[in-house]
CSV table of C-alpha atoms in Angstrom, one decimal:
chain,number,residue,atom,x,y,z
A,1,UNK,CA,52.2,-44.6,-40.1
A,2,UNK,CA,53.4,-40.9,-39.4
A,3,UNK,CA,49.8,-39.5,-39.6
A,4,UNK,CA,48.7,-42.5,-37.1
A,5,UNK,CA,51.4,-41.7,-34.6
A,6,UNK,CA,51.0,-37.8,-35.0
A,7,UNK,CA,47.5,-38.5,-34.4
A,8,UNK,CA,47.4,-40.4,-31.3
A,9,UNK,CA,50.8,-38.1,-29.9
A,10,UNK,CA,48.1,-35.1,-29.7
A,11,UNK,CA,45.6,-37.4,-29.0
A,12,UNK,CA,47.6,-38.5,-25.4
A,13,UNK,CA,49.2,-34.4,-25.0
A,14,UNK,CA,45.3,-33.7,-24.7
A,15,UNK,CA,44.5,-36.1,-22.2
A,16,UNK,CA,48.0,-34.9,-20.2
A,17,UNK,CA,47.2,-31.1,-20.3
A,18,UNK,CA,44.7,-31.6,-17.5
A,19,UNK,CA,47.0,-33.6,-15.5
A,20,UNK,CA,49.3,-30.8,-16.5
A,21,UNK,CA,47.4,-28.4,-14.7
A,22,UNK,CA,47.1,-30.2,-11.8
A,23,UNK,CA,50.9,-30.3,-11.5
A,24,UNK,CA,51.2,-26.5,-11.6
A,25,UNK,CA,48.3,-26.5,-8.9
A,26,UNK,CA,49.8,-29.6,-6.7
A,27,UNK,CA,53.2,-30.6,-7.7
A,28,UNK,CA,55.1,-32.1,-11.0
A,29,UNK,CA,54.2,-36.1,-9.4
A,30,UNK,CA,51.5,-35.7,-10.9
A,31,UNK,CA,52.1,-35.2,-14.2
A,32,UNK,CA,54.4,-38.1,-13.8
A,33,UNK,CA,52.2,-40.3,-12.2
A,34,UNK,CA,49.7,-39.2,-14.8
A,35,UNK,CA,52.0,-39.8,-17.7
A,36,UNK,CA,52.5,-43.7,-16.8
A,37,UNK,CA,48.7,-44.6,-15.6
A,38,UNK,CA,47.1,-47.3,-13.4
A,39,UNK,CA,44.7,-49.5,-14.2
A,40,UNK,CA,41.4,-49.6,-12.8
A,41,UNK,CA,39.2,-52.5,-11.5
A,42,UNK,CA,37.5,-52.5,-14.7
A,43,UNK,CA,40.8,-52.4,-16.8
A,44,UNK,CA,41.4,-48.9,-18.4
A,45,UNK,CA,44.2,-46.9,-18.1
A,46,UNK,CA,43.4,-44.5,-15.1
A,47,UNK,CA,46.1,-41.2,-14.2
A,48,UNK,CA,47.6,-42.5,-10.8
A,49,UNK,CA,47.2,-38.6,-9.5
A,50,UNK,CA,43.4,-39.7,-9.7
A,51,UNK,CA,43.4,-42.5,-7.4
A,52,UNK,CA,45.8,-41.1,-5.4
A,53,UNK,CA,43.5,-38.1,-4.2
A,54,UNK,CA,40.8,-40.7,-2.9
A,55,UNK,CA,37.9,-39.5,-5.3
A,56,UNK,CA,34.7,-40.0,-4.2
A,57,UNK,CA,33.1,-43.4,-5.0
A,58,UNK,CA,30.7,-40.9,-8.0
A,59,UNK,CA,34.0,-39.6,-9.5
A,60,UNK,CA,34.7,-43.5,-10.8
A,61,UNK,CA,32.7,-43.4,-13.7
A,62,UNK,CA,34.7,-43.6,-17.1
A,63,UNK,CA,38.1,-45.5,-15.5
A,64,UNK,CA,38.2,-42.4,-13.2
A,65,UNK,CA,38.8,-40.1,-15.7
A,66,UNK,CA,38.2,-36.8,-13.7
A,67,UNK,CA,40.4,-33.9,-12.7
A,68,UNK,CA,42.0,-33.0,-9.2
A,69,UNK,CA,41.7,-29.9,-7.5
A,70,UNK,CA,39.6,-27.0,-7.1
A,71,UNK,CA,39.0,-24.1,-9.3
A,72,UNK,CA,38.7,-20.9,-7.6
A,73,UNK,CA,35.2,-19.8,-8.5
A,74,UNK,CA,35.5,-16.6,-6.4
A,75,UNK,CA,38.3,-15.4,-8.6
A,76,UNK,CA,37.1,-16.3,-11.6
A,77,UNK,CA,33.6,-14.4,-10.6
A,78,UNK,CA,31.2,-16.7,-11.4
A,79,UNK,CA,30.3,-20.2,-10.0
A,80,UNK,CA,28.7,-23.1,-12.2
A,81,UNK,CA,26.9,-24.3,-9.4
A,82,UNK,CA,25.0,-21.4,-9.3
A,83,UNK,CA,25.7,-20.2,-13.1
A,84,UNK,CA,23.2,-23.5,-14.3
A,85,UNK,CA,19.9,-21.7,-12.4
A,86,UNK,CA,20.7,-18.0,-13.2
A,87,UNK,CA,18.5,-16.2,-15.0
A,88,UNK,CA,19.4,-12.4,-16.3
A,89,UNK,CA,15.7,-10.7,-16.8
A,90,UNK,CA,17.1,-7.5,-17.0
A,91,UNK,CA,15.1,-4.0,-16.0
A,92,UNK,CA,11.6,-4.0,-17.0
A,93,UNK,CA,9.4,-0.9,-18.1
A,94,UNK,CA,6.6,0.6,-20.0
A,95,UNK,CA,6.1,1.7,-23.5
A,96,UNK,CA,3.9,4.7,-24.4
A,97,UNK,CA,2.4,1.8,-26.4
A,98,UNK,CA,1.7,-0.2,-23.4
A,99,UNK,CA,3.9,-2.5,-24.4
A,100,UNK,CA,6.9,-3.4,-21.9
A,101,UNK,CA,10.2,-3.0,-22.6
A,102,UNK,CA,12.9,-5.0,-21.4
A,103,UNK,CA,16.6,-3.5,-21.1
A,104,UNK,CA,19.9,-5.6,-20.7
A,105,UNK,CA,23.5,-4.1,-19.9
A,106,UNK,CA,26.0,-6.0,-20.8
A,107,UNK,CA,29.8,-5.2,-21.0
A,108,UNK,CA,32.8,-7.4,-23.2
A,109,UNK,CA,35.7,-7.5,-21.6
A,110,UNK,CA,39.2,-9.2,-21.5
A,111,UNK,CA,39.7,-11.6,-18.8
A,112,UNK,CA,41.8,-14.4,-17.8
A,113,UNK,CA,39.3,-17.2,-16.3
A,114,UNK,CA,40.0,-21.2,-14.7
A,115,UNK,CA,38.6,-23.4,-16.7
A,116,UNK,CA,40.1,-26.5,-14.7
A,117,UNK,CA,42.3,-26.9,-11.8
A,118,UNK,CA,45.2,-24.6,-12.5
A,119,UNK,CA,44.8,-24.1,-15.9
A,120,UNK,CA,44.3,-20.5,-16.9
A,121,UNK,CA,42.8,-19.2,-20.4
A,122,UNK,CA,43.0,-15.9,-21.9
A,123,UNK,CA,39.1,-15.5,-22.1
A,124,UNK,CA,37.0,-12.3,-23.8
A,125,UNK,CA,33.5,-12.7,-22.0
A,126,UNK,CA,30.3,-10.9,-21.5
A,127,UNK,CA,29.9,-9.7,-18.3
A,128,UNK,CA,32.8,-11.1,-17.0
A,129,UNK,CA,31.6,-14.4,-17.2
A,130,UNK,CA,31.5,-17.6,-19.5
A,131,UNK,CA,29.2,-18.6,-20.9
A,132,UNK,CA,28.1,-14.6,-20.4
A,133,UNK,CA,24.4,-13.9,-18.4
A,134,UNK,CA,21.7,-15.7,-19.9
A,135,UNK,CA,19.2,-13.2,-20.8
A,136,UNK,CA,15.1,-14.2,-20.4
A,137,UNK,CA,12.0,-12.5,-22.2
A,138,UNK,CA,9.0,-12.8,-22.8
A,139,UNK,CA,7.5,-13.5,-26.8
A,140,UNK,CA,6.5,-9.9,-27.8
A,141,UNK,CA,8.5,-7.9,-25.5
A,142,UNK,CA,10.4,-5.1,-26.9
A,143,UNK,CA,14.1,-5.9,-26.1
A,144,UNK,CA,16.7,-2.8,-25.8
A,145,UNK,CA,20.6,-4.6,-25.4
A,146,UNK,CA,22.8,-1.9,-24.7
A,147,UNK,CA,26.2,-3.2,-25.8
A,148,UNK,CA,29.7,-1.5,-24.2
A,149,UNK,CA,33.4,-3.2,-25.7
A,150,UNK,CA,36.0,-2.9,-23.2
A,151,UNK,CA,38.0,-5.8,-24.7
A,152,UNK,CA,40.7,-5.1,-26.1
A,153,UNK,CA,39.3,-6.2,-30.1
A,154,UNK,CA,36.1,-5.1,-31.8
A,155,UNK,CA,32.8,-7.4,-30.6
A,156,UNK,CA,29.2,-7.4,-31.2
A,157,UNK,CA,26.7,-9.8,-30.0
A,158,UNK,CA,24.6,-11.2,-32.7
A,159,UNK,CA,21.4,-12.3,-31.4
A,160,UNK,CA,20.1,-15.9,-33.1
A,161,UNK,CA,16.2,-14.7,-33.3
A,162,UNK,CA,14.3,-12.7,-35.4
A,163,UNK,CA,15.5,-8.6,-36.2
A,164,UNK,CA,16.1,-6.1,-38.5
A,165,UNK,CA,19.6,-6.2,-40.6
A,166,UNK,CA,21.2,-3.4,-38.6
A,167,UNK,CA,20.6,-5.3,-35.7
A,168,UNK,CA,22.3,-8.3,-36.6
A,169,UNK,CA,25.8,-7.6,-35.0
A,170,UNK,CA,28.0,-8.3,-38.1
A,171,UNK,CA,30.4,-5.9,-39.4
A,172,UNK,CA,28.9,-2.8,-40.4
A,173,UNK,CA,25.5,-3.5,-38.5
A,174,UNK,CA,26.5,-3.7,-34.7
A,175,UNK,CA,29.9,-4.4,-35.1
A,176,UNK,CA,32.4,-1.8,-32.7
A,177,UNK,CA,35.3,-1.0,-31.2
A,178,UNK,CA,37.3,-1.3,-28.0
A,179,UNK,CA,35.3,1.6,-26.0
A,180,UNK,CA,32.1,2.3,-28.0
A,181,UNK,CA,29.0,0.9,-27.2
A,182,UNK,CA,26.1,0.0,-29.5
A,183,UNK,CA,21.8,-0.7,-28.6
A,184,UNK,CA,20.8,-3.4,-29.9
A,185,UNK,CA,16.5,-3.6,-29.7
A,186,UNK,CA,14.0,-5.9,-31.4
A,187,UNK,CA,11.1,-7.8,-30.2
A,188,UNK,CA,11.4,-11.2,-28.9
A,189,UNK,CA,10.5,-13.5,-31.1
A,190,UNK,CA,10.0,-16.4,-31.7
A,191,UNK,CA,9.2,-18.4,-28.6
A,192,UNK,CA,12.4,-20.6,-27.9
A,193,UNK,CA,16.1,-21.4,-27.1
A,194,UNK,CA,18.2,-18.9,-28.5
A,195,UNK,CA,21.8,-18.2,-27.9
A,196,UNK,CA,23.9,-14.9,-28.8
A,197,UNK,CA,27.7,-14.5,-29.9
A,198,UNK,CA,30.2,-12.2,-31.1
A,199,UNK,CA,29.9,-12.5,-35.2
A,200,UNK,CA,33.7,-10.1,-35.2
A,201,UNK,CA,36.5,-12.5,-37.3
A,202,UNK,CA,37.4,-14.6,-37.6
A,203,UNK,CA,34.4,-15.8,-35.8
A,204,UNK,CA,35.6,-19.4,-34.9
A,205,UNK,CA,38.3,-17.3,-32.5
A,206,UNK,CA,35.7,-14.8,-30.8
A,207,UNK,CA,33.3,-17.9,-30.1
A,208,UNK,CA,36.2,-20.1,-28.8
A,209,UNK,CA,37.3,-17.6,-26.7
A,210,UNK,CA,34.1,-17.4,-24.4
A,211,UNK,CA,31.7,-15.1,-26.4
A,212,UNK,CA,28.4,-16.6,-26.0
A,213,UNK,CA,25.3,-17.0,-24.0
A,214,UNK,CA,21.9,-18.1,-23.7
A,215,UNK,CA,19.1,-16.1,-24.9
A,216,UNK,CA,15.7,-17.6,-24.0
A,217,UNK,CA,12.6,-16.5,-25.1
A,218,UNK,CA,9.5,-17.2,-22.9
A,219,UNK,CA,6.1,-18.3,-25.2
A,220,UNK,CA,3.2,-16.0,-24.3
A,221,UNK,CA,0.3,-18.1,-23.3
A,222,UNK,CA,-2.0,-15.8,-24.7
A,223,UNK,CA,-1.0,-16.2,-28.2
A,224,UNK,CA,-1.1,-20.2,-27.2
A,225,UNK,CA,-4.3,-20.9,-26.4
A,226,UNK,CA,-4.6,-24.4,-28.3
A,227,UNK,CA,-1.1,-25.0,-25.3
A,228,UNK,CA,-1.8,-22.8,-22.7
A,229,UNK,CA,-0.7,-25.5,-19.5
A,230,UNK,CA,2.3,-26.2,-21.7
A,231,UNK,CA,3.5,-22.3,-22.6
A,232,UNK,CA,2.5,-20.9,-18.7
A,233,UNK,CA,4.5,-24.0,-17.3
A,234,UNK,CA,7.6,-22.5,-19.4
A,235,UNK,CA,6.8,-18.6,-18.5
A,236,UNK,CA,9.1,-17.5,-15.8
A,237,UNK,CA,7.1,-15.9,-13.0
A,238,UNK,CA,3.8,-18.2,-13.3
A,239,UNK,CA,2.8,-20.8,-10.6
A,240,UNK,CA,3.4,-23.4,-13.2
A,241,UNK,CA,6.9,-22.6,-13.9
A,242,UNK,CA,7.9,-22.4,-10.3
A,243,UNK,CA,7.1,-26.1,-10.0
A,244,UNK,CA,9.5,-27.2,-12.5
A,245,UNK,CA,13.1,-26.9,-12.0
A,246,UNK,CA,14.7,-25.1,-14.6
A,247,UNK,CA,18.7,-25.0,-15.3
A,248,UNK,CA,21.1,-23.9,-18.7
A,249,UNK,CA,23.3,-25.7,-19.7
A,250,UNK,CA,26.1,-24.6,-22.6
A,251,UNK,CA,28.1,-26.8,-23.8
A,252,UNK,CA,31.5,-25.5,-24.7
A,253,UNK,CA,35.2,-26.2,-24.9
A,254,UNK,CA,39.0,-24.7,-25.4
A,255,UNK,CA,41.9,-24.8,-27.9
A,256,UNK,CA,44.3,-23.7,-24.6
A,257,UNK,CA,47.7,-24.1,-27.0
A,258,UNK,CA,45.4,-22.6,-29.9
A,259,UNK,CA,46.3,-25.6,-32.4
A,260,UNK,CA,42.4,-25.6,-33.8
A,261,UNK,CA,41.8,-28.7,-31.1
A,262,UNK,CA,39.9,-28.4,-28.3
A,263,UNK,CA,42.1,-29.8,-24.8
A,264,UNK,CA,39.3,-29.2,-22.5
A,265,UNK,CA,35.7,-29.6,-22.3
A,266,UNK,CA,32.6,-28.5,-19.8
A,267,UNK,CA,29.2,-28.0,-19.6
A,268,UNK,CA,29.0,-24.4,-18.1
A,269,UNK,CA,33.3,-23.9,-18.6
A,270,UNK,CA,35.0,-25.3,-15.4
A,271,UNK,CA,35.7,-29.2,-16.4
A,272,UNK,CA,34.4,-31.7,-14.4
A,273,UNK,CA,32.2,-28.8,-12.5
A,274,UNK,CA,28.8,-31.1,-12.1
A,275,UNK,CA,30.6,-34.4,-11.6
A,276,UNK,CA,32.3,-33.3,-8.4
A,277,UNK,CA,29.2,-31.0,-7.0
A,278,UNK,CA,26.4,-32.6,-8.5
A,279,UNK,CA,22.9,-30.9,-9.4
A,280,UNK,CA,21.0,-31.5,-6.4
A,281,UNK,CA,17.1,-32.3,-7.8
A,282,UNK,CA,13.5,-33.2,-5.8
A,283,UNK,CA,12.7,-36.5,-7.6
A,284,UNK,CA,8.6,-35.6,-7.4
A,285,UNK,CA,9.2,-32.3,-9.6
A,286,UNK,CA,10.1,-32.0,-13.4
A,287,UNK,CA,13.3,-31.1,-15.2
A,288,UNK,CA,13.5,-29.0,-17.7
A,289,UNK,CA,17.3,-28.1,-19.6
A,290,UNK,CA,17.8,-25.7,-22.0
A,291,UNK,CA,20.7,-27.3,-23.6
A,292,UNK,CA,23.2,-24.9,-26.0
A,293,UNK,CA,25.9,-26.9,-28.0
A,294,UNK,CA,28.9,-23.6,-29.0
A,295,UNK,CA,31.6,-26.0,-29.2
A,296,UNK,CA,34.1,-24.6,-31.8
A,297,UNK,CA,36.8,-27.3,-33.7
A,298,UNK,CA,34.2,-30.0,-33.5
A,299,UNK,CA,31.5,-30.4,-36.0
A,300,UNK,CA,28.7,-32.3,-33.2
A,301,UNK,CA,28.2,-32.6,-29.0
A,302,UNK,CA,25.7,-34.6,-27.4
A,303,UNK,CA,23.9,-35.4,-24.7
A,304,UNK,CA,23.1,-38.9,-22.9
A,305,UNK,CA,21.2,-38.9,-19.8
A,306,UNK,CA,21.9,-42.4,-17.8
A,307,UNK,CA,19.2,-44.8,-16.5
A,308,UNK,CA,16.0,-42.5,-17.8
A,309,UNK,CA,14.7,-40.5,-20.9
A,310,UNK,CA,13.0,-37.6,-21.8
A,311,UNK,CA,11.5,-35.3,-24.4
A,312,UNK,CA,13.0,-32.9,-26.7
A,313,UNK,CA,11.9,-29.6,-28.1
A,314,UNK,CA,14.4,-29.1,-30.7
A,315,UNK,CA,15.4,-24.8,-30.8
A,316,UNK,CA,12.7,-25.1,-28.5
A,317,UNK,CA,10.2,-23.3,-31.2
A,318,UNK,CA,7.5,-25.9,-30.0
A,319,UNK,CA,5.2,-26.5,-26.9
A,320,UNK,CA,5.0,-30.2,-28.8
A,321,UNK,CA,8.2,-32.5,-28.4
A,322,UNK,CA,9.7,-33.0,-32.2
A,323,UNK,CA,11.5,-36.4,-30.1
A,324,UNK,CA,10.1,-37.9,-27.7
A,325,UNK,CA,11.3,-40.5,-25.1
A,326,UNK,CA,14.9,-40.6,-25.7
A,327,UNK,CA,18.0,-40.9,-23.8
A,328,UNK,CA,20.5,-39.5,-26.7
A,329,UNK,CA,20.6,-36.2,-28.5
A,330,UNK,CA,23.2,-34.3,-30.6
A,331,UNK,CA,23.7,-31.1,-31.7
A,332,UNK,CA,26.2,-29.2,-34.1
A,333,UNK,CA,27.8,-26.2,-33.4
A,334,UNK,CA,24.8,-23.2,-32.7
A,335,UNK,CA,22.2,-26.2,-32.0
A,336,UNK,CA,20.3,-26.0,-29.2
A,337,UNK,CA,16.9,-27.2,-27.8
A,338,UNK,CA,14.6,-27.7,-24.5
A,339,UNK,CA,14.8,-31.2,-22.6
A,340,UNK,CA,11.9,-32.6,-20.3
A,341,UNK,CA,12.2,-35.3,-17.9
A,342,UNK,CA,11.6,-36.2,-14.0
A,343,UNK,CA,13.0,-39.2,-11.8
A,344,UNK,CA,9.4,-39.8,-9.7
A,345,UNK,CA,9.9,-43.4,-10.5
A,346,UNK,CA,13.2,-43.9,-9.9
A,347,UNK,CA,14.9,-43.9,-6.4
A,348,UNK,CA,17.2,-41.4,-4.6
A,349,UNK,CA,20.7,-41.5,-5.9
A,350,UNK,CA,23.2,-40.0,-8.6
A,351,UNK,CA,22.3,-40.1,-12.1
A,352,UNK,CA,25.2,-39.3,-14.9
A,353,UNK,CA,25.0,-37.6,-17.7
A,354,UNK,CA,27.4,-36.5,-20.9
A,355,UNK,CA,28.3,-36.8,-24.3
A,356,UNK,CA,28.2,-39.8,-25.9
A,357,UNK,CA,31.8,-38.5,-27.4
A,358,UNK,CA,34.1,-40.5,-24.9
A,359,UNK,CA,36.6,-38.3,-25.6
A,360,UNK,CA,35.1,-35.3,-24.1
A,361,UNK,CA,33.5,-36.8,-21.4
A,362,UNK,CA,37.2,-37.9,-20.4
A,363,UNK,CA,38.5,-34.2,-21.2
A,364,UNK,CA,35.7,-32.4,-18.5
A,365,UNK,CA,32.6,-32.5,-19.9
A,366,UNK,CA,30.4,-35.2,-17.7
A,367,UNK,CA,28.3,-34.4,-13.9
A,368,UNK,CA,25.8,-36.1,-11.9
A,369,UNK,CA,22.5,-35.3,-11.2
A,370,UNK,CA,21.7,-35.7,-7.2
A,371,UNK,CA,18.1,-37.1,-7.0
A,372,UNK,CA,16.8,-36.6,-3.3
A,373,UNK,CA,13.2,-37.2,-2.0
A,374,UNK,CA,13.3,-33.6,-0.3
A,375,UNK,CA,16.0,-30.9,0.1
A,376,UNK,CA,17.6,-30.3,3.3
């Protein structure tokens, strides 16, 4: 009976922290008015400080289960409305081989970020940022990552692709210090959805902490010829890519009272962040997601798209879907994978989507996908 109660006390302290936030950001009412719920039309508990800001009638879904407030994206340095569609294609030049070479910079450093509305985290990033830039190639390029630590522990980014063992960012092969720096270089390959982290330990705290990013690799349609509509339309730069619309999503999470649980949840770190400015798309043109699960303290994620389906690449290693038509995919921890869809048959409006983990979807991890006929 002890384990029960103990279980459901963190259970409820992780629902309250958000409302705790918002108390630091708006007043202690609301943690009160959090604390002893209402109850919404269709009968779940909902946090009175909820109803009480006048949500929108799109913030309802999931017994209004959302937070309240703004985080200040200009101080943290990075905005996830803009985060989901930027690509980092670093500086691109020739080999004496002919070959091109493509260079990244990228910096670690310490930095204390909002991940919902006032509630601060201690975070170590890439680039000042989390998730940090997502990097883009092309299958076959030379890569050159040069790597600089000014965080305040030893990092390393170790890069989920294919490289030689002193590449691999562990200790002793691309492993440093606060104030060295290390090149990483490799070619790109294979074709696909990557991701890089830290690999320093213990590694479940370096991940957690915001050290992680998307590394996408873009196939090369000449070495596709059997699927060359398929690899151009995913090649950044080519007439067919430019008619799809393209966003990354990471999937990640926070232990903010560092008990090994996880108290707040995102797509793209700032909870909530695509439920309250939704992801505006042109219903006539396809979607494609590079979806990244790095969630640390929980062993799957998942993602449900309402009222439609779609097809999934999974790592992304394919121009063939290994699912096809489904509404439902999950990942563990390092997972990640390319989803295809478009709304031409549906009409204008806001579409959800989230976990299929209730939990997480209450603790910041849901949005809304704004399908219009054209942008204005």
């Amino acid at each position: 009976m002890s384990e029960t109660k103990s279980l459901l006390e963190r259970k409820f302290d992780r629902r309250l922290l958000l409302a705790g936030g918002l108390a630091a950001a708006g007043g202690t009412a609301v943690v009160a008015s959090a604390a002893r719920g209402q109850t919404s039309h269709a009968g779940h508990e909902m946090p009175a400080a909820v109803a009480a800001e006048g949500q929108p009638a799109h913030l309802s879904a999931h017994g209004a289960m959302i937070t309240v407030g703004e985080v200040d994206d200009a101080r943290n340095g990075f905005d996830p409305a803009k985060l989901v569609s930027d690509w980092e294609t670093g500086t691109v030049s020739t080999l004496p081989d002919g070959r091109t070479l493509r260079t990244f910079e990228v910096t670690a450093e310490d930095k204390e970020i909002e991940i919902a509305p006032g509630i601060m985290f201690p975070a170590w990033t890439y680039n000042g940022r989390v998730p940090g830039p997502s990097l883009r190639a092309t299958e076959g390029e030379r890569l050159r990552i040069v790597f600089r630590n000014q965080g305040s522990h030893p990092h390393s980014m170790h890069f989920h692709g294919i490289h030689a063992a002193r590449m691999d960012g562990v200790p002793g092969a691309g492993l440093i210090g606060p104030g060295e720096e290390f090149v990483y270089e490799f070619d790109a390959r294979p074709f696909g959805c990557h991701l890089y982290h830290c690999h320093a330990l213990p590694l479940k705290r370096h991940i957690q902490k915001g050290m992680y990013g998307a590394f996408v690799i873009d196939p090369d349609p000449a070495r596709h010829p059997e699927h060359d509509a398929v690899a151009r339309s995913r090649l950044l730069g080519t007439p067919e890519n430019a008619g799809w619309q393209e966003f990354v999503m990471v999937m990640n999470a926070f232990d903010t009272n560092f008990d090994n649980e996880n108290e707040v949840y995102a797509v793209n770190t700032v909870a909530h962040a695509y439920a309250k400015k939704p992801i505006r798309l042109l219903k006539d043109r396809p979607v494609r997601i590079y979806l990244i699960n790095v969630v640390e303290f929980d062993p799957i994620n998942s993602f449900h798209l309402h009222a439609n389906f779609f097809d999934y690449y999974n790592q992304g290693t394919t121009l063939t879907p290994t699912l096809k038509t489904v509404d439902l995919i999950t990942q563990c921890q390092a997972e990640r994978g390319i989803l295809e869809f478009h709304f031409r048959e549906h009409e204008p409006g806001l579409y959800m989507f989230h976990p299929h983990q209730s939990e997480f979807t209450e603790l910041g991890w849901s949005g809304m996908f704004d399908v219009v006929e054209a942008l204005s």
